[in-house]
């Protein structure tokens, strides 16, 4: 199993550009989520999904859109990138139920100039 | 509101036990406590989790107080490779699907 796969690993954008960070998992997990991590800080929850067709906001959702059309994929869209969105982004998934652990991807480093 | 409170940093001598504390005074009765660690900028790595009882696995032990307002992660014999940021997390939200990480404890294992 590949686990949680994120692409791209690195990306540089100009202010105002749009892009999509891809996240795919092959573990048939119901739950998927996106976090951002700024230098010297912990992870902050952006959006999460508890199943196909269902998404919800986390701590810092502004400036980001998500959708969940399949169980496997949970893309994160930046419609108009801003320098404040420069960060490392992590995708995570877990199986349903109350006791499961989160599995993380290796991260996507985004720089907005 | 902070979901968890952890010391910013700790040191531990190699080969000794590392005891990392966490306060989660607002935890609800059905919310789990999770511990993860992050080495450099890699994706966080799962360590252990628990609800009420103490837990042990091949990596660590988790001690949860009887009132569940705090817990301690124990790495029994710390090695240099255990140097990392350790996050104590509680799951919150009506569906228990929001994991909030906080800022974690930076553990340095000293030779």
PDB file of C-alpha atoms in Angstrom:
ATOM      1  CA  UNK A   1       0.000   0.000   0.000  1.00  0.00           C
ATOM      2  CA  UNK A   2       1.176   3.516  -0.789  1.00  0.00           C
ATOM      3  CA  UNK A   3      -0.721   5.018   2.188  1.00  0.00           C
ATOM      4  CA  UNK A   4      -1.374   8.760   1.842  1.00  0.00           C
ATOM      5  CA  UNK A   5       0.152  10.362  -1.231  1.00  0.00           C
ATOM      6  CA  UNK A   6       0.453  14.108  -1.704  1.00  0.00           C
ATOM      7  CA  UNK A   7       1.388  15.968  -4.870  1.00  0.00           C
ATOM      8  CA  UNK A   8       3.202  18.148  -5.615  1.00  0.00           C
ATOM      9  CA  UNK A   9       5.918  18.037  -2.944  1.00  0.00           C
ATOM     10  CA  UNK A  10       7.074  21.570  -3.765  1.00  0.00           C
ATOM     11  CA  UNK A  11       5.304  24.474  -5.489  1.00  0.00           C
ATOM     12  CA  UNK A  12       6.011  28.166  -5.984  1.00  0.00           C
ATOM     13  CA  UNK A  13       3.111  30.459  -6.875  1.00  0.00           C
ATOM     14  CA  UNK A  14       2.684  34.133  -7.528  1.00  0.00           C
ATOM     15  CA  UNK A  15       0.105  36.101  -5.571  1.00  0.00           C
ATOM     16  CA  UNK A  16      -3.330  35.663  -7.120  1.00  0.00           C
ATOM     17  CA  UNK A  17      -2.600  32.382  -8.868  1.00  0.00           C
ATOM     18  CA  UNK A  18      -4.717  29.330  -8.218  1.00  0.00           C
ATOM     19  CA  UNK A  19      -3.664  25.752  -7.687  1.00  0.00           C
ATOM     20  CA  UNK A  20      -4.784  22.433  -6.288  1.00  0.00           C
ATOM     21  CA  UNK A  21      -2.896  20.259  -3.842  1.00  0.00           C
ATOM     22  CA  UNK A  22      -3.724  16.627  -4.430  1.00  0.00           C
ATOM     23  CA  UNK A  23      -4.188  13.991  -1.753  1.00  0.00           C
ATOM     24  CA  UNK A  24      -4.977  10.344  -2.359  1.00  0.00           C
ATOM     25  CA  UNK A  25      -5.195   7.376  -0.001  1.00  0.00           C
ATOM     26  CA  UNK A  26      -5.485   3.701  -0.850  1.00  0.00           C
ATOM     27  CA  UNK A  27      -6.607   2.423   2.554  1.00  0.00           C
ATOM     28  CA  UNK A  28     -10.359   2.929   1.988  1.00  0.00           C
ATOM     29  CA  UNK A  29     -10.419   5.420   4.839  1.00  0.00           C
ATOM     30  CA  UNK A  30     -13.635   7.356   5.441  1.00  0.00           C
ATOM     31  CA  UNK A  31     -12.008  10.349   7.100  1.00  0.00           C
ATOM     32  CA  UNK A  32      -9.577  12.714   5.386  1.00  0.00           C
ATOM     33  CA  UNK A  33      -8.234  16.084   6.419  1.00  0.00           C
ATOM     34  CA  UNK A  34      -5.865  18.892   5.503  1.00  0.00           C
ATOM     35  CA  UNK A  35      -3.498  20.702   7.871  1.00  0.00           C
ATOM     36  CA  UNK A  36      -1.076  23.548   7.423  1.00  0.00           C
ATOM     37  CA  UNK A  37       2.107  24.033   9.400  1.00  0.00           C
ATOM     38  CA  UNK A  38       3.869  27.374   9.581  1.00  0.00           C
ATOM     39  CA  UNK A  39       7.510  27.657  10.724  1.00  0.00           C
ATOM     40  CA  UNK A  40       7.956  26.820  14.406  1.00  0.00           C
ATOM     41  CA  UNK A  41       4.279  26.081  14.893  1.00  0.00           C
ATOM     42  CA  UNK A  42       2.065  23.078  15.235  1.00  0.00           C
ATOM     43  CA  UNK A  43      -0.394  21.784  12.683  1.00  0.00           C
ATOM     44  CA  UNK A  44      -3.659  23.639  12.193  1.00  0.00           C
ATOM     45  CA  UNK A  45      -6.729  21.959  10.751  1.00  0.00           C
ATOM     46  CA  UNK A  46      -8.017  23.537   7.525  1.00  0.00           C
ATOM     47  CA  UNK A  47     -10.829  21.269   6.302  1.00  0.00           C
ATOM     48  CA  UNK A  48     -11.883  17.706   6.855  1.00  0.00           C
ATOM     49  CA  UNK A  49     -14.246  15.137   5.378  1.00  0.00           C
ATOM     50  CA  UNK A  50     -15.989  12.176   6.969  1.00  0.00           C
ATOM     51  CA  UNK A  51     -16.958  10.557   3.685  1.00  0.00           C
ATOM     52  CA  UNK A  52     -17.592  11.125  -0.005  1.00  0.00           C
ATOM     53  CA  UNK A  53     -19.777  14.176  -0.529  1.00  0.00           C
ATOM     54  CA  UNK A  54     -19.287  15.470   3.038  1.00  0.00           C
ATOM     55  CA  UNK A  55     -16.850  18.209   4.029  1.00  0.00           C
ATOM     56  CA  UNK A  56     -16.541  20.577   6.972  1.00  0.00           C
ATOM     57  CA  UNK A  57     -14.361  23.443   8.162  1.00  0.00           C
ATOM     58  CA  UNK A  58     -11.558  23.249  10.678  1.00  0.00           C
ATOM     59  CA  UNK A  59      -9.676  26.041  12.485  1.00  0.00           C
ATOM     60  CA  UNK A  60      -8.349  27.969   9.482  1.00  0.00           C
ATOM     61  CA  UNK A  61     -10.618  27.372   6.439  1.00  0.00           C
ATOM     62  CA  UNK A  62     -10.527  30.851   4.848  1.00  0.00           C
ATOM     63  CA  UNK A  63      -8.900  30.952   1.422  1.00  0.00           C
ATOM     64  CA  UNK A  64      -9.235  27.213   0.835  1.00  0.00           C
ATOM     65  CA  UNK A  65     -11.860  25.033  -0.824  1.00  0.00           C
ATOM     66  CA  UNK A  66     -12.226  21.273  -0.700  1.00  0.00           C
ATOM     67  CA  UNK A  67     -14.429  18.624  -2.228  1.00  0.00           C
ATOM     68  CA  UNK A  68     -14.736  14.871  -1.743  1.00  0.00           C
ATOM     69  CA  UNK A  69     -16.181  13.200  -4.821  1.00  0.00           C
ATOM     70  CA  UNK A  70     -14.544   9.831  -4.130  1.00  0.00           C
ATOM     71  CA  UNK A  71     -13.394   7.986  -1.016  1.00  0.00           C
ATOM     72  CA  UNK A  72      -9.800   8.010  -2.253  1.00  0.00           C
ATOM     73  CA  UNK A  73      -9.232  11.670  -3.128  1.00  0.00           C
ATOM     74  CA  UNK A  74      -9.450  14.909  -1.153  1.00  0.00           C
ATOM     75  CA  UNK A  75      -7.996  17.860  -3.106  1.00  0.00           C
ATOM     76  CA  UNK A  76      -7.309  21.242  -1.511  1.00  0.00           C
ATOM     77  CA  UNK A  77      -7.839  24.275  -3.739  1.00  0.00           C
ATOM     78  CA  UNK A  78      -6.353  27.725  -3.375  1.00  0.00           C
ATOM     79  CA  UNK A  79      -8.431  30.009  -5.599  1.00  0.00           C
ATOM     80  CA  UNK A  80      -6.296  33.143  -5.240  1.00  0.00           C
ATOM     81  CA  UNK A  81      -3.027  32.480  -3.463  1.00  0.00           C
ATOM     82  CA  UNK A  82      -1.711  34.975  -0.915  1.00  0.00           C
ATOM     83  CA  UNK A  83       1.737  35.180   0.743  1.00  0.00           C
ATOM     84  CA  UNK A  84       0.054  34.283   4.057  1.00  0.00           C
ATOM     85  CA  UNK A  85      -0.651  30.856   2.582  1.00  0.00           C
ATOM     86  CA  UNK A  86       3.054  30.061   2.352  1.00  0.00           C
ATOM     87  CA  UNK A  87       3.278  26.936   4.466  1.00  0.00           C
ATOM     88  CA  UNK A  88       3.759  23.194   4.536  1.00  0.00           C
ATOM     89  CA  UNK A  89       0.522  21.334   3.927  1.00  0.00           C
ATOM     90  CA  UNK A  90      -0.208  17.861   5.261  1.00  0.00           C
ATOM     91  CA  UNK A  91      -3.011  15.535   4.285  1.00  0.00           C
ATOM     92  CA  UNK A  92      -4.148  12.818   6.699  1.00  0.00           C
ATOM     93  CA  UNK A  93      -6.667   9.983   6.678  1.00  0.00           C
ATOM     94  CA  UNK A  94      -8.112   7.498   9.109  1.00  0.00           C
ATOM     95  CA  UNK A  95     -10.614   4.696   9.181  1.00  0.00           C
ATOM     96  CA  UNK A  96     -14.071   5.285  10.632  1.00  0.00           C
ATOM     97  CA  UNK A  97     -14.950   4.701  14.255  1.00  0.00           C
ATOM     98  CA  UNK A  98     -13.766   6.537  17.329  1.00  0.00           C
ATOM     99  CA  UNK A  99     -10.412   4.933  18.040  1.00  0.00           C
ATOM    100  CA  UNK A 100      -8.501   4.999  14.773  1.00  0.00           C
ATOM    101  CA  UNK A 101      -5.162   6.704  14.207  1.00  0.00           C
ATOM    102  CA  UNK A 102      -4.393   9.355  11.603  1.00  0.00           C
ATOM    103  CA  UNK A 103      -2.039   8.471   8.778  1.00  0.00           C
ATOM    104  CA  UNK A 104      -0.148  11.418   7.289  1.00  0.00           C
ATOM    105  CA  UNK A 105       1.325  12.153   3.911  1.00  0.00           C
ATOM    106  CA  UNK A 106       4.834  13.536   3.577  1.00  0.00           C
ATOM    107  CA  UNK A 107       3.715  17.097   3.034  1.00  0.00           C
ATOM    108  CA  UNK A 108       3.567  19.702   0.258  1.00  0.00           C
ATOM    109  CA  UNK A 109       5.714  22.807   0.642  1.00  0.00           C
ATOM    110  CA  UNK A 110       4.043  25.858  -0.898  1.00  0.00           C
ATOM    111  CA  UNK A 111       5.654  29.255  -1.358  1.00  0.00           C
ATOM    112  CA  UNK A 112       3.571  32.231  -2.490  1.00  0.00           C
ATOM    113  CA  UNK A 113       5.576  35.188  -3.742  1.00  0.00           C
TER     114      UNK A 113
ATOM    115  CA  UNK B   1      -9.344  27.863  23.828  1.00  0.00           C
ATOM    116  CA  UNK B   2      -6.316  25.629  24.057  1.00  0.00           C
ATOM    117  CA  UNK B   3      -7.368  22.002  23.786  1.00  0.00           C
ATOM    118  CA  UNK B   4      -4.061  20.756  25.216  1.00  0.00           C
ATOM    119  CA  UNK B   5      -1.155  22.355  27.069  1.00  0.00           C
ATOM    120  CA  UNK B   6       2.384  21.020  26.834  1.00  0.00           C
ATOM    121  CA  UNK B   7       5.793  22.341  27.884  1.00  0.00           C
ATOM    122  CA  UNK B   8       7.592  24.020  25.017  1.00  0.00           C
ATOM    123  CA  UNK B   9      10.780  21.990  25.335  1.00  0.00           C
ATOM    124  CA  UNK B  10      12.449  19.232  27.354  1.00  0.00           C
ATOM    125  CA  UNK B  11      15.810  17.483  27.470  1.00  0.00           C
ATOM    126  CA  UNK B  12      16.451  13.847  28.291  1.00  0.00           C
ATOM    127  CA  UNK B  13      19.681  11.868  28.651  1.00  0.00           C
ATOM    128  CA  UNK B  14      20.144   9.027  26.207  1.00  0.00           C
ATOM    129  CA  UNK B  15      19.070   5.711  27.718  1.00  0.00           C
ATOM    130  CA  UNK B  16      16.891   7.318  30.362  1.00  0.00           C
ATOM    131  CA  UNK B  17      13.107   7.462  30.373  1.00  0.00           C
ATOM    132  CA  UNK B  18      11.536  10.540  28.804  1.00  0.00           C
ATOM    133  CA  UNK B  19       8.303  11.641  30.488  1.00  0.00           C
ATOM    134  CA  UNK B  20       6.307  14.137  28.465  1.00  0.00           C
ATOM    135  CA  UNK B  21       3.310  15.706  30.239  1.00  0.00           C
ATOM    136  CA  UNK B  22       0.104  17.053  28.730  1.00  0.00           C
ATOM    137  CA  UNK B  23      -2.850  18.862  30.258  1.00  0.00           C
ATOM    138  CA  UNK B  24      -6.283  18.460  28.651  1.00  0.00           C
ATOM    139  CA  UNK B  25      -8.595  19.741  31.355  1.00  0.00           C
ATOM    140  CA  UNK B  26     -11.577  20.295  29.016  1.00  0.00           C
ATOM    141  CA  UNK B  27     -11.596  16.782  27.609  1.00  0.00           C
ATOM    142  CA  UNK B  28     -15.005  15.111  27.363  1.00  0.00           C
ATOM    143  CA  UNK B  29     -15.769  11.635  28.541  1.00  0.00           C
ATOM    144  CA  UNK B  30     -15.680  10.010  25.130  1.00  0.00           C
ATOM    145  CA  UNK B  31     -12.721  11.885  23.640  1.00  0.00           C
ATOM    146  CA  UNK B  32      -9.493  10.015  23.023  1.00  0.00           C
ATOM    147  CA  UNK B  33      -5.998  11.304  23.763  1.00  0.00           C
ATOM    148  CA  UNK B  34      -3.485  10.768  20.966  1.00  0.00           C
ATOM    149  CA  UNK B  35       0.259  11.262  20.820  1.00  0.00           C
ATOM    150  CA  UNK B  36       2.189  11.929  17.633  1.00  0.00           C
ATOM    151  CA  UNK B  37       5.720  13.019  16.927  1.00  0.00           C
ATOM    152  CA  UNK B  38       7.287  14.930  14.075  1.00  0.00           C
ATOM    153  CA  UNK B  39      10.916  14.650  13.099  1.00  0.00           C
ATOM    154  CA  UNK B  40      12.160  17.700  11.193  1.00  0.00           C
ATOM    155  CA  UNK B  41       9.443  18.558   8.643  1.00  0.00           C
ATOM    156  CA  UNK B  42       8.290  15.024   7.968  1.00  0.00           C
ATOM    157  CA  UNK B  43       4.661  13.985   8.291  1.00  0.00           C
ATOM    158  CA  UNK B  44       3.651  13.359  11.919  1.00  0.00           C
ATOM    159  CA  UNK B  45       4.100   9.793  13.117  1.00  0.00           C
ATOM    160  CA  UNK B  46       1.530   8.051  15.302  1.00  0.00           C
ATOM    161  CA  UNK B  47       2.797   6.859  18.694  1.00  0.00           C
ATOM    162  CA  UNK B  48      -0.107   5.790  20.884  1.00  0.00           C
ATOM    163  CA  UNK B  49      -3.625   6.696  21.967  1.00  0.00           C
ATOM    164  CA  UNK B  50      -5.997   5.955  24.820  1.00  0.00           C
ATOM    165  CA  UNK B  51      -9.358   6.741  26.335  1.00  0.00           C
ATOM    166  CA  UNK B  52      -9.320   5.904  30.044  1.00  0.00           C
ATOM    167  CA  UNK B  53      -6.891   3.099  30.738  1.00  0.00           C
ATOM    168  CA  UNK B  54      -3.122   3.220  30.541  1.00  0.00           C
ATOM    169  CA  UNK B  55      -1.777   1.926  27.266  1.00  0.00           C
ATOM    170  CA  UNK B  56       1.543   0.441  26.166  1.00  0.00           C
ATOM    171  CA  UNK B  57       2.938  -0.505  22.789  1.00  0.00           C
ATOM    172  CA  UNK B  58       6.358  -1.144  21.312  1.00  0.00           C
ATOM    173  CA  UNK B  59       7.145   2.567  21.161  1.00  0.00           C
ATOM    174  CA  UNK B  60       5.825   4.045  24.384  1.00  0.00           C
ATOM    175  CA  UNK B  61       3.465   3.999  27.345  1.00  0.00           C
ATOM    176  CA  UNK B  62       0.579   6.364  27.940  1.00  0.00           C
ATOM    177  CA  UNK B  63      -0.527   7.149  31.479  1.00  0.00           C
ATOM    178  CA  UNK B  64      -3.894   8.910  31.797  1.00  0.00           C
ATOM    179  CA  UNK B  65      -4.963  10.298  35.166  1.00  0.00           C
ATOM    180  CA  UNK B  66      -8.157   9.024  36.703  1.00  0.00           C
ATOM    181  CA  UNK B  67      -9.970  12.330  36.113  1.00  0.00           C
ATOM    182  CA  UNK B  68      -8.614  12.294  32.522  1.00  0.00           C
ATOM    183  CA  UNK B  69      -7.513  15.916  32.754  1.00  0.00           C
ATOM    184  CA  UNK B  70      -3.879  15.102  32.059  1.00  0.00           C
ATOM    185  CA  UNK B  71      -1.659  12.408  30.624  1.00  0.00           C
ATOM    186  CA  UNK B  72       2.015  11.490  30.338  1.00  0.00           C
ATOM    187  CA  UNK B  73       3.801   9.890  27.428  1.00  0.00           C
ATOM    188  CA  UNK B  74       6.726   7.728  28.519  1.00  0.00           C
ATOM    189  CA  UNK B  75       9.552   6.729  26.193  1.00  0.00           C
ATOM    190  CA  UNK B  76      11.226   4.085  28.366  1.00  0.00           C
ATOM    191  CA  UNK B  77      14.766   4.228  26.968  1.00  0.00           C
ATOM    192  CA  UNK B  78      15.239   7.381  24.916  1.00  0.00           C
ATOM    193  CA  UNK B  79      17.630   7.280  21.970  1.00  0.00           C
ATOM    194  CA  UNK B  80      19.027  10.089  19.833  1.00  0.00           C
ATOM    195  CA  UNK B  81      16.489   9.171  17.162  1.00  0.00           C
ATOM    196  CA  UNK B  82      13.700  10.092  19.573  1.00  0.00           C
ATOM    197  CA  UNK B  83      14.660  13.771  19.254  1.00  0.00           C
ATOM    198  CA  UNK B  84      11.493  15.286  17.780  1.00  0.00           C
ATOM    199  CA  UNK B  85       8.473  17.474  18.489  1.00  0.00           C
ATOM    200  CA  UNK B  86       5.825  15.515  20.395  1.00  0.00           C
ATOM    201  CA  UNK B  87       2.174  16.454  20.070  1.00  0.00           C
ATOM    202  CA  UNK B  88      -0.581  15.608  22.506  1.00  0.00           C
ATOM    203  CA  UNK B  89      -3.947  15.724  20.774  1.00  0.00           C
ATOM    204  CA  UNK B  90      -7.541  15.331  21.804  1.00  0.00           C
ATOM    205  CA  UNK B  91     -10.307  14.728  19.367  1.00  0.00           C
ATOM    206  CA  UNK B  92     -13.109  17.265  19.602  1.00  0.00           C
ATOM    207  CA  UNK B  93     -16.282  18.154  17.769  1.00  0.00           C
ATOM    208  CA  UNK B  94     -19.732  16.635  17.809  1.00  0.00           C
ATOM    209  CA  UNK B  95     -18.571  13.774  15.630  1.00  0.00           C
ATOM    210  CA  UNK B  96     -15.131  13.423  17.217  1.00  0.00           C
ATOM    211  CA  UNK B  97     -13.514  14.087  13.865  1.00  0.00           C
ATOM    212  CA  UNK B  98     -11.510  17.202  14.598  1.00  0.00           C
ATOM    213  CA  UNK B  99      -7.933  16.572  15.701  1.00  0.00           C
ATOM    214  CA  UNK B 100      -6.260  19.694  17.110  1.00  0.00           C
ATOM    215  CA  UNK B 101      -2.469  19.526  17.418  1.00  0.00           C
ATOM    216  CA  UNK B 102      -1.335  22.489  19.471  1.00  0.00           C
ATOM    217  CA  UNK B 103       2.337  23.509  19.471  1.00  0.00           C
ATOM    218  CA  UNK B 104       3.854  20.372  21.027  1.00  0.00           C
ATOM    219  CA  UNK B 105       6.972  19.687  23.113  1.00  0.00           C
ATOM    220  CA  UNK B 106      10.382  19.751  21.483  1.00  0.00           C
ATOM    221  CA  UNK B 107      12.281  16.833  23.028  1.00  0.00           C
ATOM    222  CA  UNK B 108      16.061  16.778  22.729  1.00  0.00           C
ATOM    223  CA  UNK B 109      17.826  13.541  23.665  1.00  0.00           C
ATOM    224  CA  UNK B 110      21.343  14.314  24.845  1.00  0.00           C
ATOM    225  CA  UNK B 111      24.202  11.820  24.370  1.00  0.00           C
TER     226      UNK B 111
END
